[in-house]
Tab-separated table of C-alpha atoms in Angstrom:
chain	number	residue	atom	x	y	z
A	1	MET	CA	-44.271	4.585	-16.835
A	2	ASN	CA	-43.091	1.594	-19.317
A	3	ARG	CA	-40.667	3.902	-20.912
A	4	LEU	CA	-39.567	4.982	-17.589
A	5	ALA	CA	-38.771	1.604	-16.556
A	6	ASN	CA	-36.925	0.880	-20.035
A	7	PHE	CA	-34.926	4.132	-19.616
A	8	TYR	CA	-33.696	2.712	-16.419
A	9	SER	CA	-33.136	-0.391	-17.362
A	10	GLU	CA	-31.090	0.621	-20.318
A	11	ARG	CA	-28.803	2.917	-18.217
A	12	GLU	CA	-29.063	0.789	-14.755
A	13	HIS	CA	-25.187	0.615	-14.950
A	14	TYR	CA	-24.303	4.409	-14.960
A	15	LEU	CA	-27.460	5.188	-13.100
A	16	LEU	CA	-26.414	3.331	-9.975
A	17	GLY	CA	-22.938	3.918	-10.136
A	18	TRP	CA	-23.322	8.007	-10.811
A	19	GLY	CA	-26.774	7.916	-8.796
A	20	PHE	CA	-24.718	6.963	-5.382
A	21	ILE	CA	-21.838	9.257	-5.956
A	22	LEU	CA	-24.339	12.138	-6.209
A	23	ILE	CA	-26.447	10.760	-3.120
A	24	LEU	CA	-23.254	10.778	-0.955
A	25	MET	CA	-22.634	14.320	-2.001
A	26	LEU	CA	-25.818	15.541	-1.306
A	27	ALA	CA	-25.688	13.987	2.067
A	28	TRP	CA	-22.159	15.623	2.787
A	29	GLU	CA	-23.389	18.633	1.714
A	30	THR	CA	-26.730	18.849	3.388
A	31	LEU	CA	-25.683	17.170	6.754
A	32	PRO	CA	-24.245	20.069	8.250
A	33	ARG	CA	-27.736	21.772	7.372
A	34	LEU	CA	-29.625	19.165	9.412
A	35	VAL	CA	-27.474	18.629	12.579
A	36	ALA	CA	-25.804	20.972	14.456
A	37	LEU	CA	-21.904	19.581	14.245
A	38	PRO	CA	-20.002	19.903	17.511
A	39	ARG	CA	-17.927	23.001	17.781
A	40	GLY	CA	-14.547	21.058	17.417
A	41	LEU	CA	-15.624	19.552	14.324
A	42	THR	CA	-16.845	22.839	12.321
A	43	LEU	CA	-13.301	24.009	12.260
A	44	PHE	CA	-12.063	21.235	10.204
A	45	PHE	CA	-15.672	20.132	8.349
A	46	THR	CA	-16.428	21.363	4.702
A	47	THR	CA	-18.837	20.823	1.954
A	48	PRO	CA	-18.608	19.656	-1.486
A	49	THR	CA	-19.770	23.414	-2.732
A	50	ARG	CA	-17.055	24.900	-0.649
A	51	VAL	CA	-14.465	22.408	-2.196
A	52	VAL	CA	-15.586	23.279	-5.305
A	53	GLU	CA	-15.465	27.229	-4.918
A	54	ALA	CA	-11.916	26.772	-3.292
A	55	PHE	CA	-10.279	24.894	-6.432
A	56	TYR	CA	-12.155	27.604	-8.563
A	57	GLN	CA	-10.548	30.468	-6.682
A	58	LEU	CA	-7.252	28.439	-6.618
A	59	ILE	CA	-7.257	28.242	-10.341
A	60	VAL	CA	-8.452	31.844	-11.250
A	61	GLU	CA	-5.781	33.164	-8.677
A	62	ASN	CA	-3.303	31.015	-10.814
A	63	LYS	CA	-2.152	29.522	-7.308
A	64	ILE	CA	-2.217	25.866	-8.000
A	65	GLN	CA	-1.178	25.652	-11.696
A	66	HIS	CA	2.905	26.123	-10.781
A	67	HIS	CA	2.646	23.225	-7.916
A	68	LEU	CA	0.480	21.142	-11.100
A	69	TYR	CA	3.482	21.825	-13.099
A	70	VAL	CA	6.438	20.943	-10.549
A	71	SER	CA	4.605	17.827	-9.520
A	72	SER	CA	4.240	16.724	-13.115
A	73	ILE	CA	7.952	17.270	-14.320
A	74	GLU	CA	8.865	15.329	-11.056
A	75	PHE	CA	6.758	12.902	-11.995
A	76	LEU	CA	7.870	12.452	-15.291
A	77	PHE	CA	11.358	12.632	-14.589
A	78	GLY	CA	10.902	10.021	-12.011
A	79	LEU	CA	9.013	7.399	-14.277
A	80	ALA	CA	11.271	8.180	-17.000
A	81	LEU	CA	14.362	7.368	-14.681
A	82	ALA	CA	12.328	4.120	-13.529
A	83	ILE	CA	11.856	2.998	-17.207
A	84	ALA	CA	15.588	3.727	-18.012
A	85	VAL	CA	16.851	1.458	-15.646
A	86	GLY	CA	13.883	-1.095	-14.632
A	87	LEU	CA	13.334	-1.863	-18.405
A	88	PRO	CA	16.683	-3.126	-19.386
A	89	LEU	CA	17.334	-4.866	-16.032
A	90	GLY	CA	14.347	-6.588	-16.442
A	91	LEU	CA	15.126	-7.467	-19.478
A	92	ILE	CA	18.539	-8.610	-18.791
A	93	ALA	CA	17.030	-10.371	-15.799
A	94	GLY	CA	14.825	-12.305	-17.957
A	95	ARG	CA	17.548	-13.366	-20.659
A	96	SER	CA	20.173	-14.559	-17.695
A	97	LYS	CA	19.945	-17.072	-14.854
A	98	ILE	CA	22.526	-15.855	-13.009
A	99	ILE	CA	21.978	-12.116	-13.359
A	100	ASP	CA	17.987	-12.910	-12.292
A	101	ALA	CA	19.182	-14.763	-9.265
A	102	MET	CA	21.892	-12.002	-8.357
A	103	VAL	CA	19.161	-8.919	-8.535
A	104	ASP	CA	16.547	-11.078	-7.001
A	105	PRO	CA	17.315	-10.366	-3.497
A	106	TYR	CA	17.596	-6.445	-3.982
A	107	VAL	CA	13.838	-6.636	-5.804
A	108	THR	CA	12.191	-8.781	-3.403
A	109	VAL	CA	13.055	-6.999	-0.468
A	110	LEU	CA	12.932	-3.471	-1.873
A	111	ASN	CA	9.806	-4.241	-3.668
A	112	ALA	CA	8.332	-5.210	0.066
A	113	THR	CA	9.617	-2.170	1.949
A	114	PRO	CA	7.818	0.738	1.603
A	115	ASP	CA	10.115	3.012	-0.240
A	116	LEU	CA	8.927	6.025	1.732
A	117	SER	CA	11.155	4.924	4.540
A	118	PHE	CA	14.264	6.167	2.339
A	119	CYS	CA	12.572	9.583	2.242
A	120	HIS	CA	14.728	11.450	4.708
A	121	PHE	CA	17.734	9.980	3.355
A	122	LEU	CA	17.193	10.962	-0.390
A	123	SER	CA	16.038	14.537	0.386
A	124	PHE	CA	19.331	14.811	2.341
A	125	GLY	CA	18.171	16.859	4.797
A	126	LEU	CA	15.437	18.812	3.440
A	127	VAL	CA	13.141	18.002	6.623
A	128	SER	CA	10.266	19.644	5.072
A	129	ALA	CA	9.938	17.203	2.165
A	130	CYS	CA	8.674	13.817	4.281
A	131	GLY	CA	5.939	15.817	5.634
A	132	GLN	CA	7.120	16.663	8.996
A	133	ARG	CA	6.830	20.569	9.517
A	134	SER	CA	5.032	20.954	6.010
B	1	MET	CA	31.977	-32.871	-8.573
B	2	GLU	CA	29.580	-32.638	-5.446
B	3	LEU	CA	30.546	-29.083	-5.226
B	4	ARG	CA	29.170	-28.484	-8.469
B	5	ALA	CA	25.866	-30.535	-7.634
B	6	PHE	CA	25.464	-28.284	-5.117
B	7	TYR	CA	26.046	-25.010	-6.641
B	8	GLN	CA	23.711	-26.397	-9.313
B	9	GLN	CA	20.675	-27.168	-6.760
B	10	HIS	CA	21.370	-23.909	-4.657
B	11	TYR	CA	22.904	-21.473	-7.348
B	12	ARG	CA	20.083	-18.923	-6.717
B	13	ALA	CA	20.391	-18.754	-2.989
B	14	ILE	CA	24.455	-18.909	-3.171
B	15	LEU	CA	24.304	-15.987	-5.875
B	16	GLY	CA	22.230	-14.104	-4.231
B	17	THR	CA	24.118	-13.813	-1.246
B	18	VAL	CA	26.901	-13.336	-3.211
B	19	SER	CA	25.542	-9.861	-4.735
B	20	VAL	CA	24.533	-9.143	-1.745
B	21	LEU	CA	27.672	-9.190	0.408
B	22	ALA	CA	29.459	-7.545	-2.629
B	23	PHE	CA	27.450	-4.899	-2.336
B	24	ILE	CA	28.212	-4.582	1.402
B	25	VAL	CA	31.842	-4.981	0.505
B	26	ILE	CA	32.002	-2.260	-1.991
B	27	TRP	CA	29.939	0.248	-0.107
B	28	GLU	CA	32.267	-0.489	3.218
B	29	SER	CA	34.981	-0.103	1.152
B	30	LEU	CA	34.851	2.739	-1.285
B	31	LEU	CA	33.849	4.803	1.964
B	32	THR	CA	36.751	3.783	4.119
B	33	PHE	CA	39.251	4.118	1.314
B	34	VAL	CA	38.162	5.910	-1.613
B	35	ILE	CA	35.948	8.770	-0.440
B	36	PRO	CA	36.132	10.345	2.972
B	37	LEU	CA	33.122	9.807	4.808
B	38	ASN	CA	31.047	12.536	6.092
B	39	PRO	CA	28.797	11.441	8.575
B	40	PHE	CA	26.168	13.773	7.790
B	41	PHE	CA	25.318	12.758	4.195
B	42	PHE	CA	26.380	8.964	4.338
B	43	THR	CA	27.022	6.228	6.604
B	44	LYS	CA	28.655	2.822	5.848
B	45	PRO	CA	27.376	-0.759	6.494
B	46	SER	CA	29.771	-1.362	9.809
B	47	LEU	CA	28.268	1.938	11.416
B	48	ILE	CA	24.987	0.849	10.754
B	49	ALA	CA	25.589	-2.561	12.107
B	50	ILE	CA	26.825	-1.058	15.043
B	51	ALA	CA	23.633	1.544	15.387
B	52	PHE	CA	21.482	-1.652	14.881
B	53	LYS	CA	23.048	-3.552	17.769
B	54	GLU	CA	22.544	-0.832	20.096
B	55	GLN	CA	19.214	-0.177	19.214
B	56	VAL	CA	18.499	-3.992	19.658
B	57	ILE	CA	19.905	-4.527	22.689
B	58	HIS	CA	18.712	-0.982	24.353
B	59	GLY	CA	15.360	-1.867	22.986
B	60	ALA	CA	13.986	1.530	22.007
B	61	LEU	CA	13.524	0.210	18.270
B	62	TRP	CA	11.484	-2.535	20.263
B	63	ARG	CA	9.166	-0.478	21.545
B	64	ASP	CA	8.565	1.589	18.646
B	65	LEU	CA	8.006	-1.861	16.826
B	66	ALA	CA	5.470	-2.629	19.217
B	67	VAL	CA	3.790	0.788	18.702
B	68	SER	CA	3.682	0.713	14.697
B	69	SER	CA	2.450	-3.016	14.893
B	70	ARG	CA	-0.640	-2.257	17.395
B	71	ALA	CA	-1.697	0.381	14.931
B	72	PHE	CA	-0.959	-1.890	12.065
B	73	LEU	CA	-2.765	-4.574	13.210
B	74	TRP	CA	-5.803	-2.742	14.083
B	75	GLY	CA	-6.413	-1.300	10.830
B	76	PHE	CA	-5.616	-4.199	9.023
B	77	SER	CA	-7.882	-6.218	11.042
B	78	LEU	CA	-10.842	-3.705	10.037
B	79	ALA	CA	-9.803	-3.789	6.244
B	80	ILE	CA	-10.368	-7.556	6.095
B	81	LEU	CA	-13.564	-7.594	8.590
B	82	PHE	CA	-15.185	-4.626	6.131
B	83	GLY	CA	-13.273	-5.467	3.103
B	84	ILE	CA	-14.347	-9.206	2.408
B	85	PRO	CA	-17.998	-8.647	3.073
B	86	ILE	CA	-18.232	-5.468	0.870
B	87	GLY	CA	-16.132	-7.862	-2.144
B	88	ALA	CA	-18.372	-10.610	-1.602
B	89	PHE	CA	-21.398	-8.566	-1.681
B	90	MET	CA	-20.648	-6.882	-4.804
B	91	GLY	CA	-19.690	-9.998	-6.899
B	92	TRP	CA	-22.823	-11.778	-5.688
B	93	ARG	CA	-25.563	-9.175	-6.101
B	94	LYS	CA	-24.854	-7.176	-9.680
B	95	ARG	CA	-26.604	-3.990	-8.226
B	96	ALA	CA	-24.620	-3.811	-5.754
B	97	GLU	CA	-21.463	-3.735	-7.836
B	98	TYR	CA	-23.108	-1.045	-10.289
B	99	THR	CA	-23.756	0.942	-7.237
B	100	LEU	CA	-20.649	0.725	-5.670
B	101	ASP	CA	-18.006	0.235	-8.426
B	102	PRO	CA	-17.265	3.411	-9.562
B	103	PHE	CA	-17.016	5.186	-6.222
B	104	LEU	CA	-14.540	2.549	-4.797
B	105	THR	CA	-12.875	2.156	-8.098
B	106	ALA	CA	-11.781	5.978	-7.995
B	107	LEU	CA	-11.094	5.997	-3.937
B	108	TYR	CA	-8.765	3.142	-5.082
B	109	ALA	CA	-6.914	4.761	-8.017
B	110	SER	CA	-6.211	7.903	-5.564
B	111	PRO	CA	-3.264	8.236	-3.728
B	112	LEU	CA	-4.940	8.481	-0.186
B	113	VAL	CA	-2.034	8.879	1.629
B	114	ALA	CA	-2.764	12.366	0.805
B	115	LEU	CA	-5.487	11.812	3.445
B	116	ALA	CA	-3.131	11.560	6.149
B	117	PRO	CA	-3.140	14.999	7.692
B	118	LEU	CA	-6.736	15.158	7.684
B	119	MET	CA	-7.045	11.833	9.403
B	120	ILE	CA	-4.476	13.520	12.106
B	121	VAL	CA	-6.427	16.285	12.506
B	122	VAL	CA	-10.016	14.433	12.627
B	123	PHE	CA	-8.466	11.313	15.147
B	124	GLY	CA	-5.742	12.929	16.472
B	125	VAL	CA	-2.034	12.245	17.155
B	126	GLY	CA	-1.986	8.468	18.145
B	127	LEU	CA	-3.010	4.667	17.516
B	128	LEU	CA	-6.746	5.841	16.106
B	129	ALA	CA	-5.486	8.083	13.084
B	130	LYS	CA	-2.762	5.706	12.188
B	131	ALA	CA	-5.126	2.309	11.946
B	132	MET	CA	-7.622	4.483	10.335
B	133	LEU	CA	-4.971	5.797	7.535
B	134	VAL	CA	-4.152	1.780	7.067
B	135	PHE	CA	-7.622	0.526	6.960
B	136	LEU	CA	-8.365	3.109	4.119
B	137	LEU	CA	-5.049	2.269	2.115
B	138	SER	CA	-5.372	-1.357	2.776
B	139	VAL	CA	-9.442	-2.155	2.746
B	140	PHE	CA	-9.523	-1.595	-1.060
B	141	PRO	CA	-7.232	-4.706	-2.007
B	142	PHE	CA	-9.538	-6.773	-0.007
B	143	ILE	CA	-12.635	-5.568	-1.587
B	144	PHE	CA	-11.602	-5.972	-5.456
B	145	ASN	CA	-9.614	-9.259	-4.784
B	146	THR	CA	-12.895	-10.802	-2.982
B	147	PHE	CA	-15.058	-9.334	-5.524
B	148	ALA	CA	-12.721	-10.883	-8.576
B	149	GLY	CA	-12.986	-14.350	-6.383
B	150	VAL	CA	-16.727	-14.396	-6.099
B	151	ARG	CA	-16.735	-13.632	-9.955
B	152	SER	CA	-14.192	-16.409	-10.739
B	153	THR	CA	-16.265	-18.871	-9.285
B	154	ASP	CA	-17.310	-21.488	-11.085
B	155	ARG	CA	-20.634	-21.313	-12.444
B	156	LEU	CA	-20.681	-25.501	-13.012
B	157	LEU	CA	-20.144	-25.897	-9.358
B	158	ILE	CA	-23.010	-23.473	-8.177
B	159	ASN	CA	-25.343	-25.325	-10.479
B	160	VAL	CA	-24.131	-28.706	-9.326
B	161	VAL	CA	-24.525	-27.605	-5.766
B	162	ARG	CA	-27.919	-25.930	-6.426
B	163	SER	CA	-29.233	-29.262	-8.385
B	164	PHE	CA	-28.339	-31.700	-5.563
B	165	GLY	CA	-30.464	-29.438	-3.147
B	166	GLY	CA	-27.895	-27.172	-1.701
B	167	LYS	CA	-28.819	-24.343	0.293
B	168	GLU	CA	-27.649	-20.529	-0.094
B	169	LYS	CA	-25.400	-21.036	2.952
B	170	ASP	CA	-23.954	-24.370	1.451
B	171	LEU	CA	-23.551	-22.127	-2.030
B	172	TYR	CA	-21.309	-19.745	0.394
B	173	LEU	CA	-19.354	-22.393	2.689
B	174	LYS	CA	-18.462	-24.669	0.111
B	175	VAL	CA	-18.315	-23.237	-3.344
B	176	ILE	CA	-17.659	-19.586	-3.131
B	177	PHE	CA	-15.822	-18.992	-0.295
B	178	PRO	CA	-12.911	-21.883	-0.493
B	179	SER	CA	-12.728	-20.447	-4.383
B	180	THR	CA	-12.227	-16.922	-3.343
B	181	LEU	CA	-9.689	-17.728	-0.864
B	182	PRO	CA	-6.474	-17.778	-2.940
B	183	TYR	CA	-7.799	-14.334	-3.895
B	184	ILE	CA	-8.053	-13.041	-1.118
B	185	ALA	CA	-4.793	-14.128	-0.179
B	186	ALA	CA	-3.325	-12.232	-3.099
B	187	GLY	CA	-5.259	-9.379	-2.117
B	188	ALA	CA	-3.762	-9.446	1.741
B	189	ARG	CA	-0.224	-9.077	0.326
B	190	ILE	CA	-0.785	-6.296	-1.650
B	191	ALA	CA	-2.863	-5.053	1.183
B	192	LEU	CA	0.138	-5.439	3.671
B	193	GLY	CA	2.613	-3.095	1.327
B	194	ARG	CA	-0.252	-0.350	1.369
B	195	GLY	CA	-0.777	-1.009	4.939
B	196	LEU	CA	2.690	-0.288	5.661
B	197	VAL	CA	2.940	2.975	3.703
B	198	GLY	CA	0.190	4.217	5.532
B	199	ILE	CA	1.515	3.589	9.251
B	200	ILE	CA	5.084	5.038	7.569
B	201	VAL	CA	3.242	8.339	6.287
B	202	GLY	CA	0.874	8.163	9.346
B	203	GLU	CA	4.345	8.652	11.812
B	204	PHE	CA	5.976	10.714	9.130
B	205	TYR	CA	3.623	13.355	9.838
B	206	ALA	CA	2.611	13.430	13.444
B	207	ALA	CA	3.555	10.693	15.973
B	208	SER	CA	5.559	10.557	19.225
B	209	GLU	CA	6.664	6.823	18.741
B	210	GLY	CA	6.721	4.353	16.230
B	211	ILE	CA	9.084	2.545	13.614
B	212	GLY	CA	8.188	5.796	11.409
B	213	PHE	CA	8.480	8.075	13.682
B	214	ALA	CA	12.261	6.731	14.985
B	215	ILE	CA	13.311	6.726	11.141
B	216	SER	CA	12.129	10.412	10.898
B	217	ARG	CA	13.436	11.420	14.075
B	218	PHE	CA	16.793	9.723	13.361
B	219	GLY	CA	16.615	11.164	10.009
B	220	ASP	CA	15.955	14.850	10.918
B	221	THR	CA	18.941	14.614	13.975
B	222	TYR	CA	21.412	13.574	11.241
B	223	LYS	CA	21.777	10.248	12.874
B	224	LEU	CA	22.185	8.542	9.864
B	225	PRO	CA	23.348	4.811	11.137
B	226	GLU	CA	20.690	4.796	13.452
B	227	MET	CA	18.158	5.573	10.897
B	228	PHE	CA	19.065	3.061	8.443
B	229	ALA	CA	19.016	0.380	11.495
B	230	GLY	CA	15.172	1.789	11.534
B	231	ILE	CA	14.821	0.997	8.033
B	232	LEU	CA	16.578	-2.201	8.256
B	233	VAL	CA	14.000	-3.052	10.897
B	234	LEU	CA	11.318	-2.078	8.642
B	235	MET	CA	12.643	-4.185	5.624
B	236	ILE	CA	12.804	-7.133	7.548
B	237	GLY	CA	9.457	-6.806	8.792
B	238	ALA	CA	8.166	-6.304	5.787
B	239	VAL	CA	9.683	-8.976	3.640
B	240	VAL	CA	8.924	-11.775	6.268
B	241	MET	CA	5.087	-10.645	5.945
B	242	THR	CA	5.182	-10.519	2.220
B	243	GLU	CA	7.047	-13.744	1.872
B	244	GLY	CA	4.506	-15.297	4.591
B	245	MET	CA	1.494	-14.195	2.638
B	246	ARG	CA	3.303	-15.869	-0.566
B	247	LYS	CA	3.917	-18.930	1.096
B	248	LEU	CA	0.433	-18.991	2.330
B	249	GLU	CA	-0.984	-18.031	-0.942
B	250	ALA	CA	0.893	-21.185	-2.457
B	251	LEU	CA	-0.773	-23.086	0.297
B	252	LEU	CA	-4.111	-22.156	-0.546
B	253	ALA	CA	-4.010	-21.855	-4.115
B	254	PRO	CA	-1.265	-24.361	-5.414
B	255	TRP	CA	-2.451	-24.226	-8.804
B	256	LYS	CA	-2.098	-20.533	-9.077
B	257	THR	CA	1.144	-19.532	-7.798
B	258	SER	CA	3.157	-20.557	-11.043
B	259	GLN	CA	1.619	-17.853	-13.403
B	260	GLU	CA	1.360	-14.826	-10.721
B	261	SER	CA	4.270	-12.388	-10.702
B	262	ARG	CA	5.138	-9.837	-8.283
């Protein structure tokens, strides 16, 4: 008993953290087995095992790799561009009071605005790119 | 000489205005004199101004704004209501932190806007789905900032209150809450930005009214000046709220603002 208590107190941090996630997963998995969900909800309900199964299927059938690849390229390209523009601009603004004052309104406003609102403009009419009808 | 002193005092505001005006003038004149304007792909400030005026007078934009604000306020209030107690609990009880931290960190780090379609499927098109999306996105800054605030409470102050016979209630009200408040205000500013994203995404996906829907509808029908008028409204709202939050932060914790960046 003592050894068990020791084992627990040594790893309490991880046991509690992972235990909580595990319990949530179990609850999610067993919920539809314990109570009958309303018919409307069963259509849109899933369980962790089915998610894992679907994920496995997607990988085996090679259906997700391409999308992952495309997203990664887009992400890396955008990040590189952000670094290429933002880093020099920040350096210059930090060095010069005048540039700082001139750049400041743009940074403040664009930083506060959800960038997503430019989505329709940036995608130039590729409607599906912004969520609707996708 | 006076002019020089005036410039020295307000050079930031002057230069900022000049650079914004220059940008607008260049944009306008480029599309008026140099490049022929293709209204399907681009627009210019004068057209946006006209559309903006039109929208403001006829009021379609106000209705959209009201619809979006309602969903936003619901979600944001719920985030405050849940986020602060959870964060305080996590900061005060070590086991609560151990238990909740990995789970909440994982959620905070993942782009929850991806859940927008699910929210709409579960809660339907309308206020509830949008409010839930805003809640989901903006609750985490409240949780983690309150947590950090409670954590950073001065041990010495707590011990002083205890040794002078203070009760648990006094600890919370006189020490922990005041010292956590600036953290919460900083969290609120982050939550604000995330909440706005939530509203916009929710309305891009499925909505029949709201500012995000207006932007998306005008975008889809190639009414670019109107679309930019919508974006302008959103911008003004976002800047007013963010800067207001920053002012509030400075008010609550004047000693902190100088070291904090954007």
